[in-house]
XYZ file of C-alpha atoms in Angstrom:
751
model
C 2.308 -81.508 -28.959
C 4.832 -79.335 -28.196
C 4.827 -75.870 -27.950
C 7.656 -73.358 -27.826
C 7.689 -69.577 -27.570
C 8.058 -67.837 -31.226
C 11.458 -65.850 -30.363
C 13.105 -69.596 -29.653
C 11.753 -71.841 -32.439
C 13.047 -68.229 -34.606
C 16.044 -68.846 -33.002
C 16.786 -72.861 -33.604
C 15.890 -71.723 -38.111
C 17.962 -68.684 -38.264
C 15.344 -66.145 -38.158
C 14.807 -62.900 -36.378
C 11.956 -63.509 -34.526
C 10.136 -60.913 -36.332
C 10.382 -62.905 -39.313
C 8.831 -65.996 -38.778
C 5.502 -64.001 -36.870
C 5.492 -62.217 -40.153
C 5.292 -66.434 -42.501
C 3.274 -67.799 -38.960
C 0.245 -64.582 -39.328
C 0.506 -65.957 -43.196
C 0.185 -69.548 -42.458
C -2.790 -68.345 -39.960
C -0.589 -69.715 -36.608
C -2.177 -66.805 -34.535
C 0.885 -65.491 -32.861
C 1.651 -61.886 -30.714
C 4.597 -61.132 -29.821
C 8.114 -63.211 -29.760
C 7.335 -64.339 -25.755
C 3.701 -66.112 -26.984
C 3.603 -70.196 -27.196
C 2.752 -71.424 -30.205
C 3.122 -75.378 -31.797
C 6.396 -76.129 -32.922
C 4.721 -78.449 -35.263
C 2.315 -75.707 -36.682
C 5.468 -73.104 -36.985
C 7.844 -75.740 -39.304
C 4.450 -76.407 -41.637
C 4.549 -72.388 -41.434
C 8.156 -72.486 -42.204
C 7.215 -74.395 -44.815
C 9.939 -77.711 -44.777
C 11.043 -77.301 -41.375
C 14.275 -76.604 -40.489
C 15.717 -76.121 -43.771
C 12.881 -73.854 -44.853
C 14.349 -70.028 -43.098
C 17.314 -68.991 -46.214
C 17.621 -72.791 -46.913
C 21.670 -72.196 -46.242
C 21.850 -70.979 -42.158
C 25.115 -68.032 -42.152
C 27.234 -67.943 -39.504
C 31.158 -66.676 -38.874
C 32.809 -68.681 -41.446
C 30.384 -68.947 -44.603
C 30.450 -66.003 -47.236
C 27.765 -64.865 -47.926
C 26.684 -64.526 -52.152
C 23.903 -63.566 -53.764
C 23.825 -66.750 -55.032
C 22.920 -68.062 -51.697
C 18.724 -68.465 -52.417
C 16.467 -66.510 -49.868
C 12.848 -66.632 -48.774
C 11.567 -63.626 -47.671
C 7.317 -62.600 -46.748
C 6.428 -60.937 -49.539
C 6.368 -57.294 -47.654
C 10.356 -57.923 -47.614
C 10.401 -58.632 -51.215
C 11.158 -55.327 -54.249
C 12.189 -55.475 -57.959
C 14.494 -53.189 -57.351
C 17.593 -54.780 -54.899
C 17.957 -58.606 -54.385
C 16.731 -59.981 -51.502
C 20.216 -61.300 -49.446
C 19.930 -64.119 -47.009
C 19.137 -62.801 -42.805
C 22.095 -63.604 -40.429
C 22.394 -66.256 -38.082
C 22.324 -65.744 -34.365
C 24.215 -63.566 -33.455
C 25.370 -62.040 -36.474
C 24.798 -57.751 -36.704
C 24.379 -57.034 -40.403
C 25.643 -53.450 -40.938
C 23.683 -51.543 -43.423
C 24.797 -49.848 -46.350
C 24.146 -46.951 -47.821
C 21.745 -46.461 -51.596
C 24.449 -44.998 -54.486
C 21.755 -43.440 -56.067
C 20.014 -42.076 -53.214
C 22.719 -41.631 -50.840
C 19.772 -43.181 -47.774
C 20.820 -46.119 -45.783
C 19.068 -49.496 -46.876
C 17.965 -52.256 -45.529
C 19.843 -55.000 -43.453
C 19.463 -57.477 -45.515
C 20.571 -55.667 -48.653
C 23.391 -56.532 -50.546
C 27.130 -54.608 -50.740
C 29.056 -53.767 -53.245
C 29.847 -56.483 -54.916
C 26.785 -58.989 -54.366
C 28.583 -59.363 -50.770
C 27.190 -58.299 -47.398
C 29.008 -57.434 -44.522
C 28.578 -58.860 -41.749
C 29.487 -58.320 -38.291
C 30.149 -61.543 -35.103
C 28.136 -59.548 -32.193
C 28.928 -61.732 -29.587
C 26.478 -60.262 -26.856
C 22.803 -60.904 -29.715
C 21.785 -64.081 -28.603
C 21.778 -62.765 -25.365
C 19.607 -60.100 -25.832
C 15.912 -60.774 -25.478
C 13.584 -61.426 -29.195
C 11.250 -59.377 -29.480
C 7.840 -59.188 -31.223
C 6.320 -55.993 -33.725
C 4.292 -55.219 -31.656
C 7.049 -54.475 -29.415
C 8.678 -52.417 -31.679
C 7.628 -48.849 -31.778
C 8.324 -47.025 -35.545
C 8.961 -43.477 -36.111
C 8.419 -41.533 -39.057
C 10.998 -39.500 -41.173
C 11.599 -36.001 -40.434
C 9.641 -34.108 -43.329
C 11.883 -31.432 -44.384
C 12.346 -29.148 -48.020
C 12.779 -32.005 -50.143
C 12.264 -33.574 -53.783
C 9.256 -35.371 -53.562
C 9.023 -38.541 -55.497
C 6.129 -39.605 -54.470
C 3.277 -38.738 -51.689
C 4.793 -41.396 -48.475
C 4.942 -41.746 -45.471
C 8.348 -44.059 -45.872
C 9.215 -45.907 -41.966
C 13.066 -45.305 -41.220
C 14.565 -48.151 -41.156
C 14.605 -50.239 -37.634
C 17.907 -50.751 -36.492
C 16.582 -54.244 -34.927
C 19.833 -54.906 -32.187
C 18.749 -51.355 -30.907
C 15.597 -52.859 -30.304
C 15.503 -55.601 -28.684
C 18.140 -54.605 -26.019
C 14.751 -52.743 -24.936
C 12.893 -53.829 -22.605
C 9.711 -51.735 -23.391
C 6.729 -53.489 -24.824
C 3.974 -52.355 -26.831
C 0.973 -53.728 -25.417
C -2.448 -52.657 -27.537
C -5.524 -50.753 -25.076
C -8.341 -52.995 -24.396
C -6.691 -56.306 -24.641
C -7.882 -59.240 -23.227
C -6.274 -61.490 -20.415
C -4.914 -64.047 -22.752
C -3.682 -60.972 -24.736
C -1.565 -59.091 -21.606
C -0.523 -62.835 -20.480
C 1.675 -62.856 -24.311
C 2.456 -59.362 -24.237
C 4.097 -59.423 -20.975
C 5.549 -63.282 -21.633
C 4.173 -64.614 -18.131
C 0.966 -68.025 -17.943
C -1.940 -67.333 -17.931
C -2.735 -68.356 -14.208
C -0.487 -66.389 -13.343
C -1.905 -63.622 -14.489
C -5.392 -64.108 -13.362
C -3.949 -65.062 -10.563
C -2.224 -62.184 -9.723
C -5.775 -60.307 -10.684
C -7.690 -62.289 -8.104
C -4.626 -60.764 -5.483
C -4.975 -57.107 -6.581
C -8.867 -58.452 -6.073
C -10.202 -58.534 -9.506
C -11.721 -61.525 -10.672
C -10.753 -62.102 -14.551
C -11.724 -64.364 -16.579
C -9.141 -65.885 -20.179
C -10.913 -63.572 -23.226
C -12.424 -60.042 -20.432
C -10.816 -57.400 -21.707
C -8.935 -54.868 -19.639
C -8.654 -51.724 -18.788
C -5.512 -49.196 -19.506
C -5.288 -48.748 -15.342
C -5.262 -52.588 -14.784
C -2.550 -53.567 -17.530
C -0.534 -51.115 -16.648
C -0.419 -52.892 -12.594
C -0.269 -55.779 -13.909
C 3.309 -55.085 -16.132
C 4.475 -53.359 -12.212
C 3.555 -56.676 -10.807
C 5.928 -58.584 -13.032
C 8.455 -56.185 -12.865
C 7.887 -55.142 -17.531
C 8.148 -52.008 -19.009
C 4.935 -51.650 -20.943
C 3.591 -48.482 -23.451
C 0.041 -49.046 -24.616
C -0.902 -48.413 -27.526
C -4.389 -46.888 -29.499
C -6.048 -47.817 -32.379
C -5.861 -43.611 -32.469
C -2.166 -43.647 -31.742
C -1.871 -46.373 -34.343
C -1.849 -44.497 -37.280
C -2.296 -46.481 -40.132
C 0.617 -45.559 -42.750
C 0.974 -45.900 -45.926
C 3.117 -48.008 -47.858
C 6.111 -46.968 -49.316
C 5.968 -46.947 -52.068
C 8.997 -47.716 -55.063
C 7.695 -45.740 -58.271
C 10.627 -44.866 -60.643
C 11.060 -40.944 -62.116
C 8.849 -41.980 -66.059
C 5.756 -43.018 -64.219
C 6.019 -39.573 -61.896
C 3.663 -36.625 -63.315
C 3.310 -33.347 -61.995
C 0.393 -32.745 -59.179
C -1.377 -29.606 -57.934
C 0.061 -27.899 -54.470
C -2.046 -28.489 -51.724
C -3.055 -25.365 -50.186
C -4.608 -24.510 -46.391
C -5.036 -20.614 -44.933
C -5.372 -20.234 -41.621
C -5.224 -17.257 -38.824
C -6.992 -15.707 -35.735
C -10.509 -15.424 -36.057
C -11.965 -11.931 -38.089
C -9.336 -11.457 -40.162
C -10.250 -12.609 -43.392
C -9.483 -16.700 -44.432
C -12.810 -17.174 -45.295
C -13.657 -13.966 -47.290
C -10.425 -14.666 -48.708
C -11.231 -17.942 -50.089
C -14.354 -16.766 -51.108
C -12.599 -14.195 -52.692
C -10.458 -16.757 -54.807
C -13.302 -18.528 -55.212
C -15.473 -16.204 -56.951
C -12.030 -15.012 -58.477
C -12.147 -19.021 -60.566
C -16.026 -18.603 -61.046
C -15.918 -15.476 -63.055
C -13.251 -16.449 -65.121
C -15.811 -19.760 -66.358
C -12.875 -22.017 -65.639
C -15.090 -23.875 -62.599
C -18.246 -23.647 -64.816
C -20.794 -22.708 -61.339
C -18.993 -23.921 -58.239
C -22.266 -26.128 -57.404
C -20.748 -28.230 -54.824
C -19.612 -28.394 -51.098
C -17.092 -30.825 -50.988
C -14.322 -29.153 -48.098
C -11.508 -28.537 -51.295
C -11.918 -26.169 -54.875
C -9.302 -26.251 -57.470
C -8.154 -22.748 -58.450
C -6.580 -21.902 -62.615
C -4.009 -19.933 -62.756
C -1.084 -18.655 -65.018
C -2.121 -22.511 -66.126
C -1.723 -24.780 -63.391
C -3.793 -25.890 -61.421
C -3.589 -25.203 -56.922
C -5.934 -27.089 -54.331
C -7.427 -25.201 -52.028
C -8.746 -27.300 -48.813
C -12.194 -25.338 -47.809
C -12.077 -25.447 -44.279
C -10.308 -22.669 -42.742
C -8.867 -22.741 -38.922
C -6.308 -24.850 -37.276
C -9.775 -27.709 -36.810
C -9.347 -29.373 -39.757
C -5.671 -28.534 -40.341
C -4.615 -30.312 -36.799
C -7.034 -32.978 -37.100
C -5.475 -34.432 -40.476
C -2.295 -34.337 -38.846
C -3.013 -35.750 -34.979
C -3.877 -38.693 -37.803
C -0.873 -38.716 -39.694
C -2.603 -37.494 -42.236
C -0.001 -35.255 -44.298
C -2.310 -33.410 -46.894
C -1.121 -29.577 -46.773
C 1.501 -28.390 -48.957
C 1.529 -25.307 -47.949
C 0.440 -22.510 -45.224
C -1.310 -20.031 -45.661
C -1.022 -17.201 -42.351
C -3.974 -14.248 -42.997
C -3.131 -12.099 -40.661
C -5.343 -8.737 -40.805
C -2.777 -5.403 -41.347
C -5.428 -3.345 -39.069
C -4.928 -5.729 -35.901
C -1.984 -7.029 -36.181
C -0.346 -10.792 -34.991
C -3.394 -12.245 -32.367
C -2.958 -16.024 -29.803
C -4.224 -17.991 -33.344
C -1.872 -16.357 -35.492
C 1.063 -17.350 -33.418
C -0.904 -20.981 -33.218
C -1.115 -21.344 -36.833
C 2.826 -20.482 -36.836
C 3.626 -23.418 -35.033
C 0.705 -25.881 -36.294
C 2.961 -25.041 -39.536
C 6.183 -25.549 -38.534
C 4.891 -28.771 -36.840
C 4.015 -30.342 -40.519
C 6.907 -29.059 -41.403
C 5.411 -27.159 -44.933
C 6.558 -24.206 -45.946
C 4.914 -20.868 -45.400
C 3.486 -17.475 -47.071
C 2.447 -14.561 -44.937
C -1.291 -12.802 -46.728
C -1.624 -9.465 -44.812
C -5.510 -9.230 -45.660
C -7.084 -5.653 -45.319
C -4.738 -3.228 -46.455
C -7.299 -2.229 -47.630
C -8.919 -0.074 -44.347
C -8.258 2.607 -42.845
C -5.240 1.983 -40.198
C -3.869 -0.597 -42.019
C -0.229 -0.803 -41.211
C 1.445 -3.734 -43.711
C 5.240 -3.449 -41.619
C 3.683 -3.244 -38.677
C 2.354 -6.800 -39.478
C 5.986 -7.808 -40.870
C 8.420 -6.895 -37.581
C 6.159 -8.396 -35.480
C 5.844 -11.571 -37.819
C 10.233 -11.638 -37.617
C 9.567 -11.744 -33.591
C 8.609 -15.362 -34.332
C 11.122 -15.947 -36.780
C 9.498 -15.648 -40.567
C 11.677 -12.631 -41.866
C 10.157 -11.596 -44.993
C 11.636 -12.565 -47.954
C 11.919 -7.925 -49.356
C 14.131 -7.947 -45.710
C 16.492 -10.944 -46.969
C 15.013 -13.377 -45.459
C 13.262 -16.718 -47.164
C 8.876 -16.047 -45.444
C 7.126 -14.712 -49.117
C 4.465 -11.984 -47.749
C 1.590 -10.411 -49.731
C -0.451 -7.667 -49.224
C -3.760 -8.390 -50.435
C -7.471 -7.299 -50.081
C -10.665 -9.515 -49.642
C -13.460 -6.580 -50.285
C -11.286 -5.342 -52.859
C -9.613 -9.084 -54.917
C -6.524 -6.508 -54.699
C -2.995 -8.402 -54.700
C -5.228 -11.845 -55.219
C -3.304 -12.654 -58.124
C 0.536 -12.157 -56.370
C -0.739 -14.249 -54.077
C -1.392 -17.173 -56.124
C 1.564 -16.992 -58.601
C 3.256 -16.436 -54.730
C 2.024 -19.687 -53.545
C 2.969 -21.531 -57.389
C 6.786 -20.329 -57.525
C 6.558 -21.495 -53.841
C 5.398 -24.854 -53.806
C 7.816 -24.749 -57.319
C 10.570 -25.558 -55.581
C 9.100 -28.874 -53.976
C 8.950 -30.601 -57.036
C 5.313 -32.307 -56.372
C 5.144 -35.483 -57.983
C 2.753 -37.830 -57.698
C 2.866 -41.443 -59.952
C -0.279 -41.401 -61.261
C -1.002 -44.670 -62.581
C -1.184 -47.063 -59.563
C -3.812 -47.890 -56.900
C -4.991 -44.896 -55.421
C -4.441 -43.564 -52.016
C -5.804 -40.406 -49.838
C -6.917 -38.393 -46.840
C -10.459 -37.847 -45.941
C -10.728 -34.222 -45.706
C -14.747 -34.503 -44.479
C -17.757 -36.312 -44.289
C -21.203 -36.347 -44.088
C -24.613 -38.740 -43.484
C -26.649 -37.506 -46.171
C -30.463 -38.525 -46.175
C -30.894 -39.280 -49.525
C -27.893 -40.714 -50.985
C -26.185 -41.888 -47.374
C -22.575 -41.949 -46.960
C -20.216 -39.077 -48.503
C -17.179 -38.638 -48.565
C -14.431 -36.224 -49.542
C -11.499 -37.728 -50.329
C -8.209 -35.754 -51.940
C -6.260 -37.889 -54.798
C -2.234 -38.108 -53.529
C -2.159 -41.020 -55.503
C -2.735 -43.616 -58.149
C -6.313 -42.833 -60.092
C -9.517 -43.442 -58.327
C -12.058 -45.235 -60.444
C -16.277 -46.286 -59.885
C -16.071 -49.659 -58.658
C -12.487 -49.086 -56.542
C -12.650 -51.218 -53.320
C -11.784 -48.612 -50.456
C -11.366 -48.831 -47.196
C -10.754 -46.108 -44.715
C -9.871 -46.620 -40.989
C -13.314 -48.913 -39.620
C -15.481 -47.994 -43.359
C -14.696 -49.334 -45.768
C -16.631 -49.874 -49.756
C -17.271 -50.037 -53.248
C -16.588 -46.138 -54.858
C -20.250 -45.892 -56.859
C -19.911 -42.431 -57.854
C -17.763 -39.542 -57.536
C -18.084 -35.705 -57.928
C -15.607 -32.885 -58.602
C -15.755 -29.705 -56.697
C -17.529 -28.020 -59.009
C -21.073 -31.204 -58.464
C -19.711 -33.139 -61.978
C -19.125 -36.335 -61.422
C -15.959 -37.986 -62.696
C -15.459 -41.571 -63.708
C -11.356 -40.913 -61.838
C -9.658 -38.722 -60.107
C -6.230 -38.248 -59.895
C -3.392 -36.783 -57.417
C -4.125 -33.698 -55.933
C -7.671 -33.783 -57.053
C -10.519 -33.379 -54.106
C -13.108 -36.038 -54.998
C -16.350 -36.802 -53.665
C -17.264 -40.276 -52.857
C -21.042 -42.379 -52.651
C -20.203 -46.010 -51.207
C -18.778 -46.336 -48.036
C -20.582 -48.166 -45.230
C -20.495 -45.412 -42.646
C -18.481 -41.478 -42.421
C -14.756 -41.996 -41.411
C -13.379 -39.098 -39.491
C -11.433 -36.551 -41.160
C -7.799 -37.423 -42.030
C -8.223 -41.221 -41.736
C -6.202 -42.244 -44.743
C -8.830 -44.126 -48.175
C -7.253 -46.326 -50.248
C -7.916 -48.846 -52.895
C -7.420 -52.524 -51.954
C -7.810 -55.480 -54.543
C -11.583 -56.027 -54.107
C -14.162 -55.676 -50.964
C -13.836 -58.406 -49.094
C -11.130 -57.425 -48.379
C -11.804 -54.163 -47.833
C -14.822 -55.228 -45.516
C -12.009 -57.786 -43.510
C -9.088 -54.722 -43.416
C -12.261 -52.591 -41.360
C -13.039 -55.172 -39.418
C -10.291 -55.780 -37.379
C -10.042 -52.523 -37.333
C -13.642 -51.537 -35.685
C -12.470 -54.855 -32.632
C -10.101 -53.116 -31.801
C -11.528 -49.529 -31.673
C -14.728 -51.469 -29.998
C -12.347 -53.323 -27.282
C -10.586 -50.011 -26.650
C -14.548 -49.228 -26.182
C -15.137 -52.540 -23.860
C -11.532 -51.144 -21.688
C -12.375 -47.498 -20.838
C -15.467 -48.296 -19.492
C -14.657 -51.339 -16.958
C -11.461 -48.233 -16.083
C -11.872 -45.280 -14.806
C -15.151 -42.867 -16.594
C -15.968 -39.731 -14.665
C -19.486 -37.974 -15.448
C -21.797 -36.214 -14.304
C -23.783 -38.525 -13.150
C -20.724 -39.813 -12.124
C -19.723 -37.351 -9.693
C -23.695 -37.578 -8.794
C -23.133 -40.552 -7.564
C -19.791 -40.288 -5.549
C -21.103 -37.389 -3.536
C -24.150 -39.832 -2.535
C -21.724 -42.318 -1.466
C -19.775 -38.705 0.189
C -16.703 -39.026 -1.682
C -16.635 -35.340 -3.445
C -18.072 -32.474 -2.342
C -16.117 -30.245 -5.436
C -17.127 -30.144 -9.197
C -13.599 -29.603 -11.480
C -14.922 -28.038 -14.820
C -13.286 -27.025 -17.285
C -14.744 -24.264 -19.053
C -13.552 -23.259 -22.992
C -15.658 -20.343 -24.181
C -15.977 -18.994 -28.191
C -15.358 -15.123 -27.052
C -14.738 -13.755 -23.982
C -17.603 -12.224 -23.142
C -19.080 -15.383 -23.271
C -15.926 -16.510 -20.437
C -17.144 -13.778 -18.828
C -21.045 -13.756 -18.866
C -20.839 -17.979 -17.788
C -17.987 -16.957 -15.253
C -20.242 -14.811 -13.313
C -23.131 -17.240 -13.358
C -21.399 -20.267 -11.975
C -20.264 -17.528 -8.913
C -23.999 -17.020 -8.278
C -24.575 -20.042 -7.089
C -24.717 -21.025 -3.542
C -22.140 -23.251 -2.834
C -21.694 -23.540 0.674
C -21.739 -26.832 0.424
C -20.985 -27.982 -2.587
C -17.574 -25.633 -4.210
C -17.298 -25.260 -7.976
C -14.090 -24.580 -8.698
C -12.367 -23.505 -12.018
C -9.268 -25.313 -12.923
C -9.040 -23.569 -15.982
C -10.595 -21.361 -18.716
C -9.778 -20.060 -22.009
C -11.393 -18.946 -25.502
C -11.176 -21.101 -28.269
C -11.659 -25.082 -28.864
C -10.905 -27.685 -26.796
C -7.196 -29.300 -27.234
C -5.171 -32.194 -25.713
C -4.157 -30.366 -22.510
C -7.520 -29.389 -21.316
C -8.479 -32.936 -21.747
C -5.479 -33.901 -19.960
C -5.772 -31.543 -17.359
C -9.632 -32.045 -16.791
C -9.141 -36.554 -16.272
C -5.620 -35.215 -13.501
C -8.156 -33.636 -11.186
C -11.683 -35.726 -12.567
C -13.506 -33.039 -14.066
C -16.241 -32.464 -16.810
C -15.374 -29.893 -19.501
C -18.197 -27.405 -20.164
C -17.893 -26.240 -23.363
C -19.591 -22.885 -24.971
C -19.924 -22.929 -29.142
C -16.157 -24.332 -29.116
C -15.557 -27.956 -30.383
C -12.397 -30.309 -29.230
C -9.658 -30.043 -31.878
C -7.208 -32.546 -33.230
C -6.269 -34.949 -31.377
C -8.288 -33.608 -28.332
C -11.343 -36.059 -28.034
C -9.543 -38.992 -28.427
C -7.696 -37.716 -25.592
C -11.021 -37.100 -24.007
C -12.030 -40.921 -24.861
C -9.397 -42.504 -23.587
C -9.341 -40.514 -20.165
C -12.875 -41.254 -20.051
C -13.595 -37.217 -19.700
C -16.577 -35.688 -20.551
C -17.225 -33.301 -22.508
C -20.280 -31.257 -22.242
C -21.733 -29.161 -25.373
C -24.265 -25.726 -24.690
C -25.318 -22.991 -27.408
C -27.524 -21.165 -24.759
C -26.132 -19.894 -21.241
C -28.627 -20.064 -18.835
C -29.611 -24.256 -20.286
C -25.248 -24.873 -18.747
C -25.903 -23.105 -15.382
C -29.235 -25.189 -15.236
C -27.615 -28.600 -15.355
C -24.589 -27.181 -13.179
C -27.604 -26.265 -10.061
C -28.683 -29.508 -11.266
C -25.241 -31.394 -11.070
C -24.907 -29.434 -7.487
C -27.839 -30.306 -6.110
C -27.417 -34.062 -6.463
C -23.813 -32.812 -4.953
C -25.875 -32.069 -1.367
C -26.131 -34.823 1.620
C -29.471 -35.634 0.950
C -32.125 -34.591 4.346
C -33.229 -38.208 5.685
C -37.480 -37.479 6.915
C -39.311 -39.999 8.943
C -42.504 -41.333 8.753
C -44.615 -42.341 12.185
C -46.453 -45.613 10.971
C -48.187 -47.172 14.226
C -48.377 -47.341 17.616
C -48.655 -50.153 19.822
C -49.111 -51.003 23.463
C -47.283 -53.950 25.503
C -50.291 -55.211 27.608
C -49.124 -59.126 28.028
C -45.707 -61.109 28.188
C -45.399 -64.660 26.930
C -41.743 -67.031 27.106
C -41.616 -69.667 24.277
C -38.372 -71.026 24.504
C -37.648 -71.356 20.470
C -38.924 -67.924 19.714
C -38.378 -65.936 23.045
C -40.571 -62.723 24.509
C -43.857 -62.200 22.868
C -45.873 -59.195 23.381
C -49.568 -59.644 23.619
C -50.044 -56.164 21.829
C -52.774 -53.724 21.139
C -52.311 -51.787 18.022
C -53.789 -48.042 19.201
C -52.158 -45.737 16.000
C -51.899 -46.746 12.132
C -50.420 -50.197 11.449
C -48.147 -52.393 12.252
C -46.341 -53.708 9.625
C -43.376 -56.890 9.987
C -40.012 -56.168 8.475
C -41.356 -51.969 9.922
C -38.465 -49.774 11.744
C -39.728 -49.595 15.593
C -38.553 -47.893 19.453
C -38.638 -49.698 22.401
C -40.730 -46.235 24.530
C -40.483 -47.223 28.410
C -41.600 -43.934 30.432
C -41.204 -41.351 27.979
C -38.237 -43.082 27.035
C -36.908 -44.311 23.802
C -34.652 -47.494 25.170
C -33.783 -49.552 21.963
C -34.543 -49.577 18.378
C -34.362 -52.674 15.805
C -37.799 -54.252 13.540
C -40.548 -56.278 14.102
C -39.121 -59.670 13.893
C -42.746 -61.712 14.211
C -46.234 -60.608 13.953
C -49.163 -62.806 14.595
C -53.301 -62.173 14.752
C -54.731 -65.779 16.963
C -52.692 -68.510 15.052
C -51.564 -66.783 12.243
C -49.138 -65.317 10.778
C -50.056 -62.064 9.275
C -47.860 -58.947 7.064
C -49.685 -55.936 9.058
C -52.223 -55.423 11.965
C -54.611 -52.251 11.717
C -55.780 -49.580 15.065
C -58.073 -51.370 16.744
C -56.536 -55.108 16.551
C -54.828 -58.090 19.301
C -51.545 -59.010 17.991
C -48.313 -60.851 18.951
C -44.795 -59.333 18.013
C -41.541 -60.506 18.528
C -38.718 -58.312 18.311
C -35.504 -58.909 16.843
C -32.832 -58.485 19.331
C -34.801 -57.185 22.152
C -36.758 -59.575 25.068
C -36.074 -57.560 28.173
C -39.752 -55.830 27.092
C -42.127 -55.330 30.199
C -45.816 -55.011 29.769
C -46.720 -50.697 29.136
C -43.807 -49.680 26.609
C -44.656 -48.300 24.077
C -43.448 -50.064 20.392
C -43.865 -47.034 17.880
C -43.265 -48.113 13.843
C -41.569 -45.502 11.544
C -40.050 -45.725 7.953
C -37.393 -43.146 6.965
C -36.757 -41.992 3.347
C -34.180 -39.823 1.734
C -34.973 -36.823 0.821
C -33.204 -34.954 -2.311
C -31.808 -31.147 -0.827
C -32.516 -28.155 -2.866
C -29.631 -25.944 -3.686
C -30.573 -22.897 -1.379
């Protein structure tokens, strides 16, 4: 049967490669990119009626385009809000119009005023290389201070012509040889042949490491971008919610700031105020978030203070927070983690409220805090700026009402709304494995209403809602936008920041989770086949003589611990093996730490700290080992063992036996046979042997053959006669001594 490239069939049928790939996927025909080869008959069958399956009428430069022209589009392209126009013919470029209501650019397929499209002939379009969906990176729009009718992850319109003009190919990490061949548009035999010339034997279904894929791309002169599952964040679909369906939702607040500036104390004070008011009914359940009633409205606080949760969610593409409250101690001022909190809040493009805490302490200087914050671009509103500052005391509870008032004022400007009458979607706040209840997942609902028995999917995990509890511990049957709930029923524990969404049934949820899990598994296989540097690998390389320096990135919770670790490392003997601390710092392990360790083939030594943001994913992708400790002596003990393993082992020789040559025999097929008397120990076949003549070693060889009387034997003990044949040595003389011995490698002690 005839096979053709996807882009060739698409061109013949007047479709874009992306549209044809979607139709092939819907029909169950496997094709990953525009360069993939498929059976032409199968492709035409997927289109329905062959040549007429594209748009019914091919659009040419001379054909007037009206909305009466029938169009066939995939379900994902259909929208009840606007008619679907026919696709342009090859060589045409559709100029996008703007929506008269929102002012945004409409998709290229939308009709223009009067039901007509503006078609511009592009003579170069047919020369451009068609690209599949894997080759089209999608960018998120920047999130500004806009009116948000729904909490979505809108994907900006893609300029298809511009994308096709580039040669960048997106390749999934963990791809097989067959997958890579399709991505690169190269025959599979050529890829296998190229791998053989590079010294790697690979089968059709073998997973390739990222490095191997990169080398192949260079060999075939292709520009690629390797996409990892952690980077390829699942995006919440775009919903066209009508205004009458939108309801006000509670704002979500994250509290950040420098260590010991009172983040946790402030959260506890707000929580206790809610309990004292009797509105929460007694908070008994920790689900990672809680709600506070103030002024007749509700505010949701993320109960995971610090940058770890915030950056972990942002790294996975989750937009959870509406306001960032940065806590600064009035008696301490701006510190490094304060600056880091400002950077994170700005990167997430959320409004900032500064809570000047500890105003009750002696030496408190709230005005000094304001002055220092202006140096970081946060001008107080009372000084004519745009940032709200509130003086508070978590200890005396002074200013708490003012802080809640300010949060409500700031979020009112955001006009936070969501559609509650829809299938639910949200974000994992935290998750754990409870011995009695199984996987327990805290979810912040962001759209729709989550109900008991709904089928859910979150990354590589799926389930059905068996039960839900709110932050007070009470059972609930439904959860609306802005509400945090604890969900029981998942098959596993998804990571914080994963998108959670309701799907039509559990079968579909299982399928989506399985696809994600398979991709993560293939990436893990690719990492194992690629470079992986751990302390055990360092030992092996050291024994091969390739490494005599151990590179470390050292991170600790406080400066005192860091200094203590460095002092202990300095005490280790480093005459033969040197410990090179390439970076040291206080705080969590970040992405740059992982990249630095990867570039130096180093190991990260972590004392009472954990990876933040996407540092763990980067470390796994780059094959960097993170060793975590809570006791310094344990860290030094393992480090000493690593250094000791890097020492060249000592070679120890053990004598086995000695025999004296007393008579020589010649055999045409065997050579010289030494009739010998074993005087000491044991002579063993295959053992190492030295020929000693007049006190001088003249040859070093092995015992090739050993006979006693007429029998081949394995060994002969002292006091017996035997015949000995040496390997590659015939020049024996009577009176020569044959000394047998063995050598073994002995691990040396670090001294």
